[in-house]
Amino acid sequence: MAGSSHVRVPCSTTYGNAKSVASMFRCHRIPCRRARSGASITAMVPEQPARRSTLSRRGLLKGGGAVAFGGLSIAALKLPMFGIDPVQACPNGGAAKDVSADERELVISNWTGYIDPRKNPKSTLAQFQDQTGISVTYNVDINDNAEFYAKVKNQMRACEPIDRDMIVMTDWMAARMISLGFIQPLNKGNVPNLDKNLIESLQGVPWDPEREYSAPWQSGLTGIAYNADLVPEVSSFEELITRDDLKGKITLLSEMADTMGFFLKVTGADPVDFDDDEWAAAIDRLREVKESGQLLQFAGNNYLQQLSQGTLLACEAWSGDVIQAQYDNPNLKFVVPEEGLSLWSDNMMVPNYATHQTHAETWIDYYYQPEVAAKLAAWVNYICPVQGAQEAMLDIDPSLAENPLIFPDSEMLANTWDFMTLTDEKQSQYEGEWADVISS
């Protein structure tokens, strides 16, 4: 997603109409220490030669560079979302016999590059297997919410298993799948760390207020990135879509909630609470921007590669992607635009007819231990959803513990917004109108 919930910002932050995240990172893993005094923060260059992949959770979706609509086909955008009949209740509520006691196996589907290196014997996944005796099949086959939904929706609607015990979906898709009856409730007795350690800002979401069905894996922010070597700071979304010096060299995200949240903002509406007329005004503004030639394309992947190369000058961007890209190009900056930031989460859920639900819940509880969560966050660089992880990070990398894009403070969180939870009918309507614009 992208999708629905967002917040965060790294070092060298300038306060004013916009907060510009300057070069926190040089070319290695460790970001700069963030000073507490003064408006500007100077990045420190770490000496460690360690490198991590820049193929982030939202990064490498498909090979061969960025293509229109982020590599998504029009079918992938449209097929999963429209003309859906009310789902029929599955026998036994979609629950399968849990064979966890006999089969020490767990099958997970997650996004690309969203975990520390699995082959490392000290990785969080390896240590989970060692501690529990559960063998994990970890698939990186989620490239886009709608695309993944298209793969599994027919089986799920037919009350058939999808051969996975856990899937990770962005807020808006998580809400949709829960509302359609595709997701199993969690056994709360098996996930005490979730209830104890989930950060307050991710509690009480309207589509799962008690977190009965979902547990955030990581969270992030949607804002603006620009190449400071080529263009002055882009301080607002309005500037991004209107500035003459950016014409033909910007991208917007192919996730509807991310992009349309900003268009609702610039047309004077509230992304958390809007009506059909306000939506129509925002869609009309999007169409105008596309027809004006301001936009190079809609992107779901590799936009930061283009930004680094100069094909793009600025773009709508996800916070974790920018942090990772700064390892290779410190001229890439993340900005908190004047309109604020969108805060989103990607959520662990157990799909209907999963046969190892207890193991999935064991996985959730394990990753909600602060020490484990800190180790994961130190690698993926997204917002950590676990209370206590910031303190645990001090033993891993004190500079990361001070990174507001991983551990945002209340000031930053106050400048964030979410996308309104939609009924199934409204979701289908808005997705159709969105797809009509971006695919035309």
Coordinates of C-alpha atoms in Angstrom, one line a residue:
M1 CA 0.0 0.0 0.0
A2 CA -0.1 1.2 0.9
G3 CA -3.2 1.3 2.1
S4 CA -4.4 3.0 5.2
S5 CA -2.4 4.3 8.2
H6 CA 0.9 6.2 8.1
V7 CA 3.6 8.3 10.0
R8 CA 7.4 9.0 10.4
V9 CA 10.6 11.0 9.7
P10 CA 14.4 10.5 9.9
C11 CA 17.4 12.7 10.7
S12 CA 18.3 16.2 9.5
T13 CA 14.7 17.4 9.9
T14 CA 13.7 20.9 9.0
Y15 CA 10.6 22.3 10.7
G16 CA 8.4 24.8 8.9
N17 CA 5.6 24.3 6.5
A18 CA 7.1 21.0 5.7
K19 CA 9.4 18.6 7.5
S20 CA 12.2 17.5 5.2
V21 CA 14.0 14.3 6.1
A22 CA 17.5 14.9 5.0
S23 CA 20.2 12.4 4.5
M24 CA 20.0 10.2 7.5
F25 CA 21.9 7.5 5.9
R26 CA 25.0 7.4 3.8
C27 CA 25.6 4.0 2.3
H28 CA 25.6 1.5 5.1
R29 CA 23.1 0.1 7.6
I30 CA 23.4 2.4 10.4
P31 CA 21.5 5.8 10.2
C32 CA 22.7 9.0 11.8
R33 CA 22.1 10.0 15.4
R34 CA 19.2 12.4 15.7
A35 CA 20.1 15.5 17.7
R36 CA 17.5 16.8 20.1
S37 CA 18.4 20.5 19.8
G38 CA 18.2 22.8 16.9
A39 CA 16.1 22.6 13.7
S40 CA 18.7 20.9 11.6
I41 CA 20.3 17.5 12.3
T42 CA 23.6 16.4 10.8
A43 CA 23.9 12.8 9.6
M44 CA 26.8 10.8 10.8
V45 CA 28.5 8.4 8.4
P46 CA 28.8 4.9 9.9
E47 CA 31.9 2.9 9.2
Q48 CA 30.4 -0.6 9.1
P49 CA 30.6 -2.2 5.7
A50 CA 27.3 -4.0 6.2
R51 CA 24.7 -3.5 3.5
R52 CA 21.0 -4.4 3.3
S53 CA 18.8 -4.9 0.3
T54 CA 16.9 -1.9 -0.9
L55 CA 14.2 -4.3 -2.2
S56 CA 11.7 -3.3 0.4
R57 CA 8.2 -4.5 1.3
R58 CA 6.9 -2.1 -1.3
G59 CA 10.0 -2.1 -3.5
L60 CA 10.8 -4.8 -5.9
L61 CA 7.4 -6.0 -7.1
K62 CA 8.4 -7.0 -10.6
G63 CA 11.7 -7.0 -12.5
G64 CA 12.6 -4.7 -15.4
G65 CA 12.1 -1.3 -13.9
A66 CA 9.0 0.6 -13.1
V67 CA 6.1 0.4 -15.4
A68 CA 2.7 2.1 -15.6
F69 CA 0.4 1.2 -12.7
G70 CA 3.4 -0.3 -10.8
G71 CA 3.5 -3.4 -12.9
L72 CA -0.1 -4.2 -12.3
S73 CA -2.3 -5.3 -15.2
I74 CA -5.7 -3.6 -15.6
A75 CA -7.3 -6.9 -14.8
A76 CA -5.4 -7.0 -11.5
L77 CA -6.7 -3.6 -10.7
K78 CA -10.3 -4.3 -11.6
L79 CA -11.2 -7.9 -11.3
P80 CA -10.9 -8.4 -7.5
M81 CA -12.8 -5.4 -6.5
F82 CA -16.0 -5.0 -8.5
G83 CA -19.3 -6.8 -8.8
I84 CA -18.9 -8.9 -5.7
D85 CA -22.0 -10.6 -4.4
P86 CA -22.5 -10.8 -0.7
V87 CA -20.3 -13.6 0.6
Q88 CA -22.0 -16.7 1.8
A89 CA -21.2 -18.0 5.3
C90 CA -18.8 -20.9 5.1
P91 CA -19.5 -24.1 7.1
N92 CA -18.2 -23.9 10.6
G93 CA -17.4 -20.3 10.1
G94 CA -14.5 -21.1 7.9
A95 CA -12.6 -22.9 10.6
A96 CA -10.6 -26.0 9.7
K97 CA -9.3 -28.7 12.0
D98 CA -6.2 -27.3 13.6
V99 CA -3.4 -29.9 13.2
S100 CA -0.7 -27.9 14.9
A101 CA -0.2 -30.5 17.6
D102 CA 0.7 -33.1 15.0
E103 CA 2.3 -31.0 12.3
R104 CA 5.1 -28.6 13.2
E105 CA 4.6 -26.5 10.1
L106 CA 3.5 -22.9 9.3
V107 CA 2.9 -21.4 5.9
I108 CA 3.1 -17.6 5.6
S109 CA 2.6 -15.1 2.7
N110 CA 4.2 -11.7 3.1
W111 CA 5.6 -8.8 1.1
T112 CA 9.0 -8.8 -0.5
G113 CA 12.0 -7.7 1.7
Y114 CA 9.9 -7.4 4.8
I115 CA 11.9 -9.5 7.2
D116 CA 15.6 -9.7 8.3
P117 CA 17.7 -12.2 6.3
R118 CA 16.1 -15.6 6.8
K119 CA 19.2 -17.7 6.0
N120 CA 21.1 -16.1 8.9
P121 CA 21.1 -18.6 11.8
K122 CA 20.6 -15.7 14.2
S123 CA 17.7 -14.2 12.2
T124 CA 14.3 -13.7 13.9
L125 CA 12.8 -16.5 11.7
A126 CA 15.6 -18.9 12.4
Q127 CA 15.4 -18.3 16.1
F128 CA 11.6 -18.8 16.0
Q129 CA 12.1 -22.2 14.4
D130 CA 14.8 -23.1 17.0
Q131 CA 12.7 -22.0 19.9
T132 CA 9.4 -23.6 18.8
G133 CA 10.3 -26.5 16.6
I134 CA 7.9 -25.1 14.0
S135 CA 9.2 -25.3 10.4
V136 CA 8.2 -22.1 8.5
T137 CA 7.5 -21.9 4.8
Y138 CA 7.9 -18.1 4.2
N139 CA 6.6 -17.0 0.8
V140 CA 7.2 -13.5 -0.6
D141 CA 4.3 -13.6 -3.0
I142 CA 2.4 -10.5 -2.0
N143 CA 3.3 -7.7 -4.4
D144 CA 0.1 -5.7 -4.2
N145 CA -3.1 -6.0 -2.2
A146 CA -5.5 -6.2 -5.1
E147 CA -3.2 -8.5 -7.1
F148 CA -2.9 -10.9 -4.2
Y149 CA -6.7 -10.8 -3.6
A150 CA -7.3 -11.7 -7.2
K151 CA -5.2 -14.9 -6.7
V152 CA -7.2 -16.1 -3.7
K153 CA -10.7 -14.6 -3.8
N154 CA -12.4 -17.4 -5.8
Q155 CA -11.1 -20.1 -3.4
M156 CA -12.1 -18.0 -0.4
R157 CA -15.5 -17.3 -1.8
A158 CA -16.0 -21.0 -2.5
C159 CA -15.0 -21.8 1.1
E160 CA -11.9 -23.6 0.0
P161 CA -8.4 -23.4 1.6
I162 CA -5.8 -21.2 0.1
D163 CA -2.9 -23.3 1.6
R164 CA -1.7 -20.6 3.8
D165 CA -1.8 -20.2 7.6
M166 CA -1.1 -16.4 7.6
I167 CA -1.3 -13.6 5.1
V168 CA -0.2 -9.9 5.6
M169 CA -2.6 -7.3 4.1
T170 CA -2.7 -3.5 4.3
D171 CA -5.5 -1.9 6.4
W172 CA -8.1 -1.3 3.7
M173 CA -7.7 -4.8 2.3
A174 CA -7.6 -6.4 5.8
A175 CA -10.9 -4.6 6.6
R176 CA -12.4 -5.8 3.4
M177 CA -11.4 -9.5 3.9
I178 CA -12.6 -9.4 7.5
S179 CA -16.0 -7.9 6.5
L180 CA -16.4 -10.6 3.8
G181 CA -15.9 -13.4 6.4
F182 CA -12.6 -14.6 4.9
I183 CA -10.5 -14.3 8.2
Q184 CA -10.5 -16.4 11.3
P185 CA -10.7 -14.8 14.8
L186 CA -7.5 -15.1 16.9
N187 CA -7.5 -17.1 20.0
K188 CA -6.6 -14.3 22.4
G189 CA -5.1 -16.8 24.9
N190 CA -2.4 -17.5 22.4
V191 CA -1.4 -13.9 21.7
P192 CA -1.0 -12.2 25.1
N193 CA 1.9 -10.1 23.8
L194 CA -0.3 -8.6 21.1
D195 CA -2.8 -7.2 23.7
K196 CA 0.0 -6.2 26.1
N197 CA 2.4 -4.6 23.7
L198 CA 0.5 -3.1 20.7
I199 CA 1.3 0.6 20.5
E200 CA -1.6 2.9 21.4
S201 CA -1.8 4.6 18.0
L202 CA -2.7 1.2 16.3
Q203 CA -5.3 0.2 18.9
G204 CA -9.1 0.6 18.3
V205 CA -9.1 0.7 14.5
P206 CA -12.7 0.9 13.4
W207 CA -12.6 -2.2 11.2
D208 CA -11.1 -4.4 14.1
P209 CA -11.4 -2.4 17.3
E210 CA -10.4 -5.2 19.6
R211 CA -7.8 -6.7 17.2
E212 CA -9.7 -9.9 17.2
Y213 CA -8.7 -10.7 13.6
S214 CA -5.5 -8.8 12.9
A215 CA -2.1 -7.9 14.3
P216 CA 0.1 -5.2 12.7
W217 CA 3.3 -6.6 11.2
Q218 CA 4.8 -3.2 10.4
S219 CA 3.5 0.3 9.8
G220 CA 4.6 3.2 7.7
L221 CA 4.0 6.7 6.4
T222 CA 3.0 8.0 3.0
G223 CA 4.6 11.4 2.2
I224 CA 6.8 12.9 -0.5
A225 CA 10.3 12.0 -1.7
Y226 CA 12.4 14.3 -3.9
N227 CA 16.0 14.3 -5.3
A228 CA 17.7 17.2 -3.6
D229 CA 20.5 17.1 -6.1
L230 CA 18.2 18.0 -8.9
V231 CA 15.3 20.0 -7.5
P232 CA 14.4 22.3 -4.6
E233 CA 12.4 20.9 -1.7
V234 CA 8.8 19.9 -2.5
S235 CA 7.0 21.0 0.6
S236 CA 3.4 20.0 -0.1
F237 CA 1.3 17.6 -2.2
E238 CA -0.2 20.7 -3.9
E239 CA 3.3 21.6 -5.1
L240 CA 4.0 18.1 -6.2
I241 CA 1.0 18.1 -8.6
T242 CA 1.3 21.7 -9.9
R243 CA 4.9 22.9 -9.9
D244 CA 6.1 23.6 -13.4
D245 CA 9.7 22.4 -12.8
L246 CA 8.3 19.0 -11.9
K247 CA 6.1 18.6 -14.9
G248 CA 6.2 15.1 -16.4
K249 CA 8.7 13.9 -13.8
I250 CA 6.5 12.9 -10.8
T251 CA 4.8 9.6 -9.9
L252 CA 1.8 8.9 -7.7
L253 CA 1.2 5.6 -6.0
S254 CA -1.1 2.9 -7.5
E255 CA -2.7 2.3 -4.1
M256 CA -6.0 4.1 -4.1
A257 CA -6.2 4.9 -0.4
D258 CA -2.7 6.5 -0.3
T259 CA -3.1 8.7 -3.4
M260 CA -6.8 9.6 -3.0
G261 CA -6.2 10.5 0.7
F262 CA -4.0 13.3 -0.5
F263 CA -6.3 14.4 -3.3
L264 CA -9.1 14.6 -0.7
K265 CA -6.8 16.8 1.4
V266 CA -5.9 19.2 -1.4
T267 CA -9.6 19.6 -2.4
G268 CA -10.5 20.5 1.2
A269 CA -12.0 17.2 2.4
D270 CA -11.1 14.9 5.3
P271 CA -9.8 11.5 4.2
V272 CA -11.2 10.0 7.4
D273 CA -14.8 11.3 6.8
F274 CA -15.9 12.3 3.3
D275 CA -19.0 12.0 1.2
D276 CA -19.7 11.2 -2.5
D277 CA -19.5 14.8 -3.6
E278 CA -16.1 15.3 -1.9
W279 CA -14.9 12.0 -3.4
A280 CA -16.1 13.2 -6.9
A281 CA -14.2 16.5 -6.5
A282 CA -11.0 14.6 -5.6
I283 CA -11.3 12.2 -8.5
D284 CA -11.9 15.1 -10.9
R285 CA -8.7 16.8 -9.5
L286 CA -6.8 13.5 -10.1
R287 CA -8.1 13.4 -13.7
E288 CA -7.0 17.0 -14.3
V289 CA -3.5 16.3 -13.0
K290 CA -3.2 13.2 -15.2
E291 CA -4.4 15.1 -18.3
S292 CA -2.2 18.1 -17.6
G293 CA 1.0 16.0 -18.2
Q294 CA 2.3 16.7 -14.7
L295 CA 2.3 12.9 -14.0
L296 CA 4.8 10.5 -15.6
Q297 CA 2.9 7.4 -14.3
F298 CA 1.3 5.7 -11.4
A299 CA 3.8 3.5 -9.6
G300 CA 3.8 0.6 -7.2
N301 CA 7.5 -0.2 -7.4
N302 CA 11.0 1.0 -8.3
Y303 CA 10.0 4.7 -8.1
L304 CA 13.0 5.4 -6.0
Q305 CA 15.3 3.9 -8.5
Q306 CA 13.9 6.3 -11.1
L307 CA 14.2 9.2 -8.5
S308 CA 17.8 8.4 -7.9
Q309 CA 18.5 8.2 -11.6
G310 CA 16.8 11.5 -12.3
T311 CA 14.0 10.1 -14.4
L312 CA 11.8 11.4 -11.6
L313 CA 12.4 14.6 -9.6
A314 CA 9.8 14.0 -6.9
C315 CA 7.1 11.4 -6.1
E316 CA 4.6 10.2 -3.6
A317 CA 6.5 7.7 -1.5
W318 CA 6.5 5.3 1.5
S319 CA 8.8 6.2 4.4
G320 CA 10.6 2.8 4.7
D321 CA 11.4 2.8 1.1
V322 CA 13.1 6.2 1.3
I323 CA 15.1 5.2 4.4
Q324 CA 16.4 2.2 2.6
A325 CA 17.2 4.1 -0.6
Q326 CA 19.2 6.6 1.4
Y327 CA 21.8 4.0 2.0
D328 CA 22.8 4.3 -1.6
N329 CA 21.8 7.9 -2.4
P330 CA 21.7 10.4 0.5
N331 CA 20.3 13.0 -1.9
L332 CA 16.9 11.4 -1.7
K333 CA 14.8 13.2 0.9
F334 CA 11.5 12.3 2.6
V335 CA 9.2 15.2 3.3
V336 CA 6.2 15.5 5.7
P337 CA 4.0 17.5 3.4
E338 CA 1.9 20.4 4.6
E339 CA -1.2 18.2 4.2
G340 CA 0.2 15.8 6.7
L341 CA 1.1 12.1 6.5
S342 CA -1.0 9.0 5.9
L343 CA -0.4 6.3 8.5
W344 CA -0.9 2.7 7.5
S345 CA -0.3 -0.8 8.7
D346 CA 0.2 -4.2 7.1
N347 CA -1.6 -6.8 9.2
M348 CA -1.0 -10.5 10.0
M349 CA -4.2 -12.5 9.7
V350 CA -5.3 -16.1 9.6
P351 CA -7.3 -17.0 6.5
N352 CA -10.3 -19.4 6.5
Y353 CA -9.4 -23.1 6.5
A354 CA -5.8 -22.5 7.7
T355 CA -4.8 -25.8 9.3
H356 CA -2.0 -24.4 11.6
Q357 CA -3.7 -21.5 13.3
T358 CA -2.1 -22.2 16.7
H359 CA 1.3 -21.9 15.1
A360 CA 0.3 -18.7 13.4
E361 CA -0.7 -17.3 16.8
T362 CA 2.6 -18.5 18.2
W363 CA 4.3 -16.5 15.4
I364 CA 2.3 -13.3 16.3
D365 CA 3.1 -13.6 20.0
Y366 CA 6.8 -14.2 19.3
Y367 CA 7.1 -11.0 17.1
Y368 CA 5.3 -9.0 19.7
Q369 CA 8.2 -9.5 22.1
P370 CA 10.0 -6.1 22.3
E371 CA 13.5 -7.7 21.7
V372 CA 12.3 -9.6 18.6
A373 CA 10.4 -6.6 17.3
A374 CA 13.4 -4.3 17.7
K375 CA 15.6 -6.8 15.8
L376 CA 13.1 -6.9 12.9
A377 CA 12.7 -3.1 12.8
A378 CA 16.5 -2.6 12.7
W379 CA 16.4 -4.3 9.4
V380 CA 13.2 -3.3 7.6
N381 CA 13.2 0.4 8.8
Y382 CA 9.4 0.7 9.0
I383 CA 7.4 1.9 12.0
C384 CA 7.6 -0.7 14.8
P385 CA 4.1 -1.5 16.2
V386 CA 5.5 -3.0 19.5
Q387 CA 5.7 -1.1 22.8
G388 CA 9.0 -1.6 24.5
A389 CA 10.9 -2.1 21.2
Q390 CA 12.4 1.4 21.3
E391 CA 14.1 0.6 24.6
A392 CA 15.2 -2.8 23.3
M393 CA 16.7 -1.1 20.2
L394 CA 19.2 0.7 22.4
D395 CA 21.0 -2.6 22.7
I396 CA 21.0 -3.1 18.9
D397 CA 21.6 0.4 17.6
P398 CA 21.0 3.5 19.7
S399 CA 20.8 5.7 16.6
L400 CA 17.8 3.7 15.3
A401 CA 16.1 4.1 18.6
E402 CA 16.2 7.9 17.9
N403 CA 14.8 7.5 14.4
P404 CA 11.3 9.0 14.3
L405 CA 10.5 7.1 11.1
I406 CA 10.7 3.9 13.2
F407 CA 9.6 5.2 16.5
P408 CA 7.5 8.4 15.8
D409 CA 6.8 10.8 18.6
S410 CA 3.4 12.2 19.5
E411 CA 4.1 15.4 17.5
M412 CA 4.6 13.4 14.4
L413 CA 1.6 11.1 15.0
A414 CA -0.6 14.2 15.5
N415 CA 0.2 15.2 11.9
T416 CA -1.1 11.9 10.4
W417 CA -4.4 10.7 9.1
D418 CA -6.0 7.5 7.9
F419 CA -8.4 6.6 5.1
M420 CA -12.1 6.2 5.9
T421 CA -13.3 2.6 6.3
L422 CA -15.6 1.9 3.4
T423 CA -18.6 -0.3 3.1
D424 CA -18.2 -3.1 0.5
E425 CA -20.5 -1.2 -1.8
K426 CA -18.6 2.0 -1.5
Q427 CA -15.3 0.2 -1.8
S428 CA -16.4 -1.3 -5.1
Q429 CA -17.8 2.1 -6.4
Y430 CA -14.7 4.1 -5.5
E431 CA -12.2 1.4 -6.8
G432 CA -14.1 1.4 -10.1
E433 CA -13.9 5.2 -10.4
W434 CA -10.2 5.2 -9.4
A435 CA -9.4 2.4 -11.9
D436 CA -11.2 4.3 -14.7
V437 CA -8.9 7.3 -14.2
I438 CA -5.5 5.6 -13.7
S439 CA -6.1 3.0 -16.5
S440 CA -7.4 5.5 -19.1

